[in-house]
PDB file of C-alpha atoms in Angstrom:
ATOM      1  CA  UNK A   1       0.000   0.000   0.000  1.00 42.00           C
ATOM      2  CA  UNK A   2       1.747   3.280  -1.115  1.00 46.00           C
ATOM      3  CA  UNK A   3       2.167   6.138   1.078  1.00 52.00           C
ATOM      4  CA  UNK A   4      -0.004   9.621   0.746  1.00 59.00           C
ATOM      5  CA  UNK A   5       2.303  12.065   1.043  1.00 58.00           C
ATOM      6  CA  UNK A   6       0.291  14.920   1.753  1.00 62.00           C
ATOM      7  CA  UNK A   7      -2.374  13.017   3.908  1.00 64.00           C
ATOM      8  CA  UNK A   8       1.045  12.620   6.113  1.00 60.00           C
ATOM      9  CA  UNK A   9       2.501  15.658   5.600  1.00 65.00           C
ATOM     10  CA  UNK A  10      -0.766  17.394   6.853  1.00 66.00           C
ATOM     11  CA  UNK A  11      -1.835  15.238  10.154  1.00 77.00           C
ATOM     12  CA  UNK A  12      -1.317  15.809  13.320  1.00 80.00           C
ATOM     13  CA  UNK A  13       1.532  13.215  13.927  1.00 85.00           C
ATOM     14  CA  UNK A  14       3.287  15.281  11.124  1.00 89.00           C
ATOM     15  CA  UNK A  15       2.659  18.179  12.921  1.00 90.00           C
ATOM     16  CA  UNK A  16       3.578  16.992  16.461  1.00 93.00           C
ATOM     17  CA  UNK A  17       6.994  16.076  15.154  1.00 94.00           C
ATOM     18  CA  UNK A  18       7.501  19.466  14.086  1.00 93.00           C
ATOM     19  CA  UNK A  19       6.834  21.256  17.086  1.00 95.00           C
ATOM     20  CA  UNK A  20       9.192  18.728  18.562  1.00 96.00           C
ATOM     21  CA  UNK A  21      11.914  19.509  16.461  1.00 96.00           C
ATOM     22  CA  UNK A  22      11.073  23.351  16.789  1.00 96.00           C
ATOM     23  CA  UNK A  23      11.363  23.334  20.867  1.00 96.00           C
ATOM     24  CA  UNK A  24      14.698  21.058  20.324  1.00 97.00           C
ATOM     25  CA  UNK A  25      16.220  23.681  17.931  1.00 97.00           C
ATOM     26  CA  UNK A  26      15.264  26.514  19.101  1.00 97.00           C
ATOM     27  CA  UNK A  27      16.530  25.427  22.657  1.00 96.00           C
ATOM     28  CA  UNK A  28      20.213  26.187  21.274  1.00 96.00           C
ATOM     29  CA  UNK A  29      19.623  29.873  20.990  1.00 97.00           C
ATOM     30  CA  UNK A  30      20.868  32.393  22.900  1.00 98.00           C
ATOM     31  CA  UNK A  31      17.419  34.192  23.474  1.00 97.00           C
ATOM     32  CA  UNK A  32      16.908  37.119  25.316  1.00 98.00           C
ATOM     33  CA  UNK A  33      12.959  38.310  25.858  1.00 98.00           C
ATOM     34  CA  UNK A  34      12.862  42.717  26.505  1.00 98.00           C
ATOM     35  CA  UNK A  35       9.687  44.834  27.756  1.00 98.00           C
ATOM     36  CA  UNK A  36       7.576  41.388  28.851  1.00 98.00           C
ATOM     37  CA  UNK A  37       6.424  42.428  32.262  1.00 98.00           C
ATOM     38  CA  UNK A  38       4.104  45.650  31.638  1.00 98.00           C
ATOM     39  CA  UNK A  39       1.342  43.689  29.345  1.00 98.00           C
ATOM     40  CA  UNK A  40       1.643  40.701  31.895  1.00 98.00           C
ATOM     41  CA  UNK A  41       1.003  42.793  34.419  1.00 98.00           C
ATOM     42  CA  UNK A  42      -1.748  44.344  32.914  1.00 98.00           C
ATOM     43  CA  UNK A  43      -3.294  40.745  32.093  1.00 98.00           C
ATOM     44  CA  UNK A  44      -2.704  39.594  35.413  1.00 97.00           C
ATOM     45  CA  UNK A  45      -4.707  42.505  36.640  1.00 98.00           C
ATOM     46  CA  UNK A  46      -7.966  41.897  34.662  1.00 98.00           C
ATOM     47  CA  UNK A  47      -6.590  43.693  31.488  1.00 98.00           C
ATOM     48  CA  UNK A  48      -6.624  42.470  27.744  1.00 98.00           C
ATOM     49  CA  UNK A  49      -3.774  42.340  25.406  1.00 98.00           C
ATOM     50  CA  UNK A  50      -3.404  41.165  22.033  1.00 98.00           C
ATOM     51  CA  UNK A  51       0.128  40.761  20.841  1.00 98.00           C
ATOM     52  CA  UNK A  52       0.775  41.805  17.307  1.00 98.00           C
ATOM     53  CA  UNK A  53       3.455  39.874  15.053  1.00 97.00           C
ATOM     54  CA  UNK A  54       4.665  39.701  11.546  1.00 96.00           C
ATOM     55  CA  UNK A  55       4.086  36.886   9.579  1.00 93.00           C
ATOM     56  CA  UNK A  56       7.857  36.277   9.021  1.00 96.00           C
ATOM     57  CA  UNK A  57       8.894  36.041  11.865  1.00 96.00           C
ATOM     58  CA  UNK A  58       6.526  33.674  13.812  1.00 93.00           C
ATOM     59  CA  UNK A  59       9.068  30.981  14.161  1.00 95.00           C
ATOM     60  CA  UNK A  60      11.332  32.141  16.790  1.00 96.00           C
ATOM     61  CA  UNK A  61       8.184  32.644  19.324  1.00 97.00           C
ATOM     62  CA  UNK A  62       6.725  29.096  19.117  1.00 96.00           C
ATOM     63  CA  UNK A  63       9.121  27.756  22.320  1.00 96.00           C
ATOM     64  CA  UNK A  64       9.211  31.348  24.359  1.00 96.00           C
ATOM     65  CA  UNK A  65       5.281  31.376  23.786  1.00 97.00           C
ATOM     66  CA  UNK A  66       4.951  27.922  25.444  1.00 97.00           C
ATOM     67  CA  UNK A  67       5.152  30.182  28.670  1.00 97.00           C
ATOM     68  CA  UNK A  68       1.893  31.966  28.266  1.00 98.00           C
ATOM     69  CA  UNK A  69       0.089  28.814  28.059  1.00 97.00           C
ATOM     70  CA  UNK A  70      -0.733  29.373  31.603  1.00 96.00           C
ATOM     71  CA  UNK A  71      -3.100  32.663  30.164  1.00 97.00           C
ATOM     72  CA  UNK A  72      -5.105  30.339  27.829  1.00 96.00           C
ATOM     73  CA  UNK A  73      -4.357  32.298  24.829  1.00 98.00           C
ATOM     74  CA  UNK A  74      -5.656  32.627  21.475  1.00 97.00           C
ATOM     75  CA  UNK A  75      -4.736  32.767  17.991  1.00 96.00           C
ATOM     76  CA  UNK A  76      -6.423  33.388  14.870  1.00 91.00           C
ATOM     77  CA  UNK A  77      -5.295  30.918  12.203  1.00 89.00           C
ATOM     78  CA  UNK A  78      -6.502  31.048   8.377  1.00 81.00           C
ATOM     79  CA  UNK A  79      -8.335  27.828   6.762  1.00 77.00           C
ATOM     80  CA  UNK A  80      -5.855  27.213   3.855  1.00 74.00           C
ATOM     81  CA  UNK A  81      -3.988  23.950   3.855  1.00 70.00           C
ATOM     82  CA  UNK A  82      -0.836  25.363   5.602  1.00 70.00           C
ATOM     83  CA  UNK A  83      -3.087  26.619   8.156  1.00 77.00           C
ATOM     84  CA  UNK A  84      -3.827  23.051   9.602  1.00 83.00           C
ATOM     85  CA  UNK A  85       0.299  22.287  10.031  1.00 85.00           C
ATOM     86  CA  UNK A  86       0.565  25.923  11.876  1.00 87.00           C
ATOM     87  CA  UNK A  87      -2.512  25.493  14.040  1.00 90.00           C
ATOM     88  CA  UNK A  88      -2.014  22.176  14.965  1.00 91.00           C
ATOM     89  CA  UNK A  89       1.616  23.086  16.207  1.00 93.00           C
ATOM     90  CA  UNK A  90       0.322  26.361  18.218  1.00 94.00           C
ATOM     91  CA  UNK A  91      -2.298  23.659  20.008  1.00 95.00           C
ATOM     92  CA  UNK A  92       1.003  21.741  20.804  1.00 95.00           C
ATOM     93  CA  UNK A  93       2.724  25.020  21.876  1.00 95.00           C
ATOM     94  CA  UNK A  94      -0.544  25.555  24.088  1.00 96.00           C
ATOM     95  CA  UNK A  95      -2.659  28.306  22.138  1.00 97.00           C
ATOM     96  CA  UNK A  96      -6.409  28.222  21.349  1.00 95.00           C
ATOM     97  CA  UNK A  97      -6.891  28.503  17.861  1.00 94.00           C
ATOM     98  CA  UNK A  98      -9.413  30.407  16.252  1.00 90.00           C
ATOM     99  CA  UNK A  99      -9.637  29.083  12.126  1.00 83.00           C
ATOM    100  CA  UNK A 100     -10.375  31.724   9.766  1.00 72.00           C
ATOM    101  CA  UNK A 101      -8.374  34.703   8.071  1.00 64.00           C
ATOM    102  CA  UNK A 102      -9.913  38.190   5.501  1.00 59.00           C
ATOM    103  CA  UNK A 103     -10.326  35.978   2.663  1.00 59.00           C
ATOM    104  CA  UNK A 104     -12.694  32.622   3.998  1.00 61.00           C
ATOM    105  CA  UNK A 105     -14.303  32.989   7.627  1.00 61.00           C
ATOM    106  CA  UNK A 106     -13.125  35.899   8.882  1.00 72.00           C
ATOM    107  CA  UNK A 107     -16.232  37.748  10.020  1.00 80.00           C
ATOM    108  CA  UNK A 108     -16.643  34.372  12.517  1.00 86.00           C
ATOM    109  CA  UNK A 109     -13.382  33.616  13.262  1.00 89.00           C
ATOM    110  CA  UNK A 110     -13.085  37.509  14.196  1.00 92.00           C
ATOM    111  CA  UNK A 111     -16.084  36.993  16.970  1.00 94.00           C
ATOM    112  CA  UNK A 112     -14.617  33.808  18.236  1.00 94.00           C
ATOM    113  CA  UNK A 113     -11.563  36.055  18.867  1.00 95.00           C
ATOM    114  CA  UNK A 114     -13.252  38.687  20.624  1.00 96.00           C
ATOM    115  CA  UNK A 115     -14.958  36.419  23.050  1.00 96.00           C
ATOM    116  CA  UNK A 116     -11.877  34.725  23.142  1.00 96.00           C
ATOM    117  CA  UNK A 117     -10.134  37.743  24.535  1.00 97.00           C
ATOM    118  CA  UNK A 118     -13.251  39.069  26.667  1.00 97.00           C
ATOM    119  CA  UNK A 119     -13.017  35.571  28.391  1.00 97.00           C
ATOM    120  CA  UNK A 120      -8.870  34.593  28.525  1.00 97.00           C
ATOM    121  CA  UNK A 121      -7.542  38.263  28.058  1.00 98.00           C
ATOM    122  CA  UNK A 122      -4.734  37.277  26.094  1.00 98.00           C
ATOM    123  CA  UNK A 123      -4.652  36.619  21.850  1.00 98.00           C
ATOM    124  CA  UNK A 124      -1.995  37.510  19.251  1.00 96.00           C
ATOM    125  CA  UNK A 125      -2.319  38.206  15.333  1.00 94.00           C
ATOM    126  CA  UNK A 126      -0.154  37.740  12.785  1.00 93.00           C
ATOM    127  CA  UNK A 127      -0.672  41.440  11.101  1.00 94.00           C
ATOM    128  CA  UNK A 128       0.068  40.404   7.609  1.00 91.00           C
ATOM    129  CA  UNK A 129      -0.861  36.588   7.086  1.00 75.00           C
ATOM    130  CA  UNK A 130      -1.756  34.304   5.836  1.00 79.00           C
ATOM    131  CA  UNK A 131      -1.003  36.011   2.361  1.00 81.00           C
ATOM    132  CA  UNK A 132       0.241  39.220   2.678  1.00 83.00           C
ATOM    133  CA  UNK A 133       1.570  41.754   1.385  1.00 92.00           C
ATOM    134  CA  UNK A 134       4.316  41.650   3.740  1.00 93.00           C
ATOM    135  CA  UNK A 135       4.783  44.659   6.147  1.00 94.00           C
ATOM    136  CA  UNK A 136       0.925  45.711   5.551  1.00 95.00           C
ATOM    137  CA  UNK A 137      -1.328  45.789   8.363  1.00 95.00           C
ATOM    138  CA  UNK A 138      -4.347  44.556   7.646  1.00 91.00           C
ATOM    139  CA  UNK A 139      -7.704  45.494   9.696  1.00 91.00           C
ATOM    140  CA  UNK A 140      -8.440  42.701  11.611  1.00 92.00           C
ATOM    141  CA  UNK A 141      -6.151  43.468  14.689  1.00 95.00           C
ATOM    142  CA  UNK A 142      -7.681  47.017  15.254  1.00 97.00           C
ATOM    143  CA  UNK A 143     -11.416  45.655  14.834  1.00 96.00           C
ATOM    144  CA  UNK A 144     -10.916  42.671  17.434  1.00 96.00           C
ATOM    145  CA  UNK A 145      -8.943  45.096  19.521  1.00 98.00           C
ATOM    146  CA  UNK A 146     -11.673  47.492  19.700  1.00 98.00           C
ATOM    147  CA  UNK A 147     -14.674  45.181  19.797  1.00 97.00           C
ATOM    148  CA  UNK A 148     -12.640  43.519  22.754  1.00 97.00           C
ATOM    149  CA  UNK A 149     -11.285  46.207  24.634  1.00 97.00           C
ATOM    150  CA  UNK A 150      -7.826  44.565  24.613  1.00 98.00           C
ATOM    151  CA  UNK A 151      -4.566  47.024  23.999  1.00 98.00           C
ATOM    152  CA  UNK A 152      -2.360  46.157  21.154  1.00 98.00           C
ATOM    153  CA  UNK A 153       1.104  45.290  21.787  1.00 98.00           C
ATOM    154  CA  UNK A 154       3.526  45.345  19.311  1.00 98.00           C
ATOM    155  CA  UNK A 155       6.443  42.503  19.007  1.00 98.00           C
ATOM    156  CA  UNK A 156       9.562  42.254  17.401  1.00 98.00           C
ATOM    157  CA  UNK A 157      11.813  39.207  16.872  1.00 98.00           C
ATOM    158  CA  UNK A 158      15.362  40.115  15.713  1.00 97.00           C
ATOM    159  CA  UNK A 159      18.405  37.473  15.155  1.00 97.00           C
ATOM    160  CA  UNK A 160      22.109  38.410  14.853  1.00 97.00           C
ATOM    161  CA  UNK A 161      22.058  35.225  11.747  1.00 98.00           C
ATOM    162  CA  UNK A 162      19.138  34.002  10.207  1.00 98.00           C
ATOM    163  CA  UNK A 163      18.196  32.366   7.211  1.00 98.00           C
ATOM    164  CA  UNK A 164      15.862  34.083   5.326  1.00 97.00           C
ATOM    165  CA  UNK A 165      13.345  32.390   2.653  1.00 96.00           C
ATOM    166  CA  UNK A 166      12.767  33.397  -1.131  1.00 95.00           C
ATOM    167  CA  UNK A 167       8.822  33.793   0.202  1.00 93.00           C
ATOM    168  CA  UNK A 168       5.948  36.547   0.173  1.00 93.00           C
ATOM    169  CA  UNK A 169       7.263  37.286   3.380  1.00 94.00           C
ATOM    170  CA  UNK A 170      10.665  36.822   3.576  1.00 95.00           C
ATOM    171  CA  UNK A 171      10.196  34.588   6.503  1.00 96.00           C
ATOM    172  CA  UNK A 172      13.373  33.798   8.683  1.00 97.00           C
ATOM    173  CA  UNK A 173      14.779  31.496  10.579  1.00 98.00           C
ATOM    174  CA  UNK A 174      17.750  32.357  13.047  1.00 98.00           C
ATOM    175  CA  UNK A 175      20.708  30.079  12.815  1.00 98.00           C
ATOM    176  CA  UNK A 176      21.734  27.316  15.108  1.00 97.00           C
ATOM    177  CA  UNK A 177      23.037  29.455  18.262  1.00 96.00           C
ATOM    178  CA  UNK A 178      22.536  32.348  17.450  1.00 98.00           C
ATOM    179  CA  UNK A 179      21.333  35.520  19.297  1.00 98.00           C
ATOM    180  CA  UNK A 180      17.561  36.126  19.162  1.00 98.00           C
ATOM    181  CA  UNK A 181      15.909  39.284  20.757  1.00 98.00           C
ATOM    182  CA  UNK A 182      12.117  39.528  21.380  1.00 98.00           C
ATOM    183  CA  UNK A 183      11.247  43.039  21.926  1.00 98.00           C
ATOM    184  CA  UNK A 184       7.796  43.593  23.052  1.00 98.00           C
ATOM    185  CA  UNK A 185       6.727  47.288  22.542  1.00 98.00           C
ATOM    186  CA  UNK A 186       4.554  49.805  24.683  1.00 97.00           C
ATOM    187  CA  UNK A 187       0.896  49.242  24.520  1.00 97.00           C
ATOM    188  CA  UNK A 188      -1.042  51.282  22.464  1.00 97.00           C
ATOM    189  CA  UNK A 189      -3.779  53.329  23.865  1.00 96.00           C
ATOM    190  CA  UNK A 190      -7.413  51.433  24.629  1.00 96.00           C
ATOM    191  CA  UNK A 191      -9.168  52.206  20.838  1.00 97.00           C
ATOM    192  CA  UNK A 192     -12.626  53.665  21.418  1.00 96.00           C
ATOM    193  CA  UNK A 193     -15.502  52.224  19.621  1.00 96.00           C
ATOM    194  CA  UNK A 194     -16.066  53.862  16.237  1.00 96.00           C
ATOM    195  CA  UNK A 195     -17.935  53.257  12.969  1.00 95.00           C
ATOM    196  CA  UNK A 196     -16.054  56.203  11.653  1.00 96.00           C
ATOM    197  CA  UNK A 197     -13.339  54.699   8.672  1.00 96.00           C
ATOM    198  CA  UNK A 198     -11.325  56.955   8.866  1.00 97.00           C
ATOM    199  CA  UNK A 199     -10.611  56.782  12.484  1.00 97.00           C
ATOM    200  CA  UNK A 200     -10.311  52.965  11.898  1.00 96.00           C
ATOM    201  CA  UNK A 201      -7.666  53.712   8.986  1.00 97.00           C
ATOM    202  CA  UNK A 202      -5.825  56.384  11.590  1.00 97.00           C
ATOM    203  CA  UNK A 203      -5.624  53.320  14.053  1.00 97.00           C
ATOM    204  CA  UNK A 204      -4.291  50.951  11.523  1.00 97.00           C
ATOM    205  CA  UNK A 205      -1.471  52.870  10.318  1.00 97.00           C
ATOM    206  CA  UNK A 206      -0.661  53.843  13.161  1.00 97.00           C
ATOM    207  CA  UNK A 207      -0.314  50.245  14.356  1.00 97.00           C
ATOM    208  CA  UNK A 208       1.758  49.769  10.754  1.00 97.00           C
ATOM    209  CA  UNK A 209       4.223  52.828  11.353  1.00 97.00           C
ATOM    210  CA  UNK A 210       5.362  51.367  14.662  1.00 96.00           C
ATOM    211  CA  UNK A 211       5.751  47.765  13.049  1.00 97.00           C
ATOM    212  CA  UNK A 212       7.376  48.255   9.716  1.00 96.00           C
ATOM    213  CA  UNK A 213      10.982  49.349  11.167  1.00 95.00           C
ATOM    214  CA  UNK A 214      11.073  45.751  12.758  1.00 95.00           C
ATOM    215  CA  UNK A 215      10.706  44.324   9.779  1.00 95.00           C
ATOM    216  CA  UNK A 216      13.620  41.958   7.976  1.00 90.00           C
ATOM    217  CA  UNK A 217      14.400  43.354   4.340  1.00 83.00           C
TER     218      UNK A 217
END
């Protein structure tokens, strides 16, 4: 009986093993985590947070992240193929998932988020995924925010050596040892509820401005 490649290639066994070899790798670098305590605190108070990340850069947070499993967090994951290996992986890493992106069940997947949040009080977004274009904040993070009441906090993952992908995103991976920096930023201001678009658009470029320097070219 011959093997399906991508039945394997898409379960959850599949999947497991990757984390695995994720939290073995990434256990050789030299990590150093900046700015973590004033969003916990503000959890750990009754507050809501949603951390904001690029889409390329998502791979050196799956081991640190393991430590907010305590929070119950959530993360909204898009309903393409790819989306089953990265969901099933953030499960492992201890993250609720929420399935749905802007182009197939977002409107849903968007509510599940913001009762996600109202409940646990901690979610993160990848700004830009699950197809891009790269460095462009899309509207999702300042509608859940606001519906929510959670602040937006920025993050930013920099390595001293990385490899970095011929992708949409230029996604990176930092090389064996070396020196990894997660820098989480201040939180925004609470966003007031608006139907206005144009205060919506001021919000989401705002959110964009602060990201795009941490960017990898």
């Amino acid at each position: 009986m011959g093997i399906n490649t991508k039945k394997l290639l898409y379960s959850k066994r599949f999947a497991y093993l990757v984390y695995r070899f994720i939290r073995i790798y990434s256990a050789g670098l030299r990590l150093r985590v900046i700015n973590e305590a004033p969003w916990q605190q503000h959890v750990e108070t009754g507050g809501k947070v949603l951390l904001c990340v690029w889409h390329q850069q998502f791979f050196s947070l799956i081991r640190p992240f393991k430590a907010y499993e305590k929070y119950r967090p959530g993360l909204m994951i898009s309903r393409s193929r790819d989306g089953e290996m990265i969901a099933a992986v953030a499960n492992y890493t201890g993250w609720q998932t929420v399935r749905g992106s802007s182009s197939r069940g977002g409107r849903t997947a968007m509510s599940q988020m913001i009762r996600h949040l109202q409940e646990n009080r901690l979610g993160a977004h990848i700004l830009d995924g699950p197809r891009g274009p790269a460095g462009v904040v899309k509207n999702g993070a300042v509608k859940i925010a606001m519906d929510s009441g959670a602040r937006l906090v920025p993050v930013y993952v920099e390595a001293d050596a990385k490899w970095i992908f011929n992708s949409w995103d230029r996604f990176f991976v930092p090389r064996p040892l070396s020196r990894v920096r997660i820098r989480f930023g201040d939180m925004l201001p609470q966003i007031p509820r608006t139907t206005d678009a144009a205060e919506l658009e001021a919000w989401r470029k705002s959110l964009e401005d602060r990201m795009r320097p941490g960017l990898v070219r």
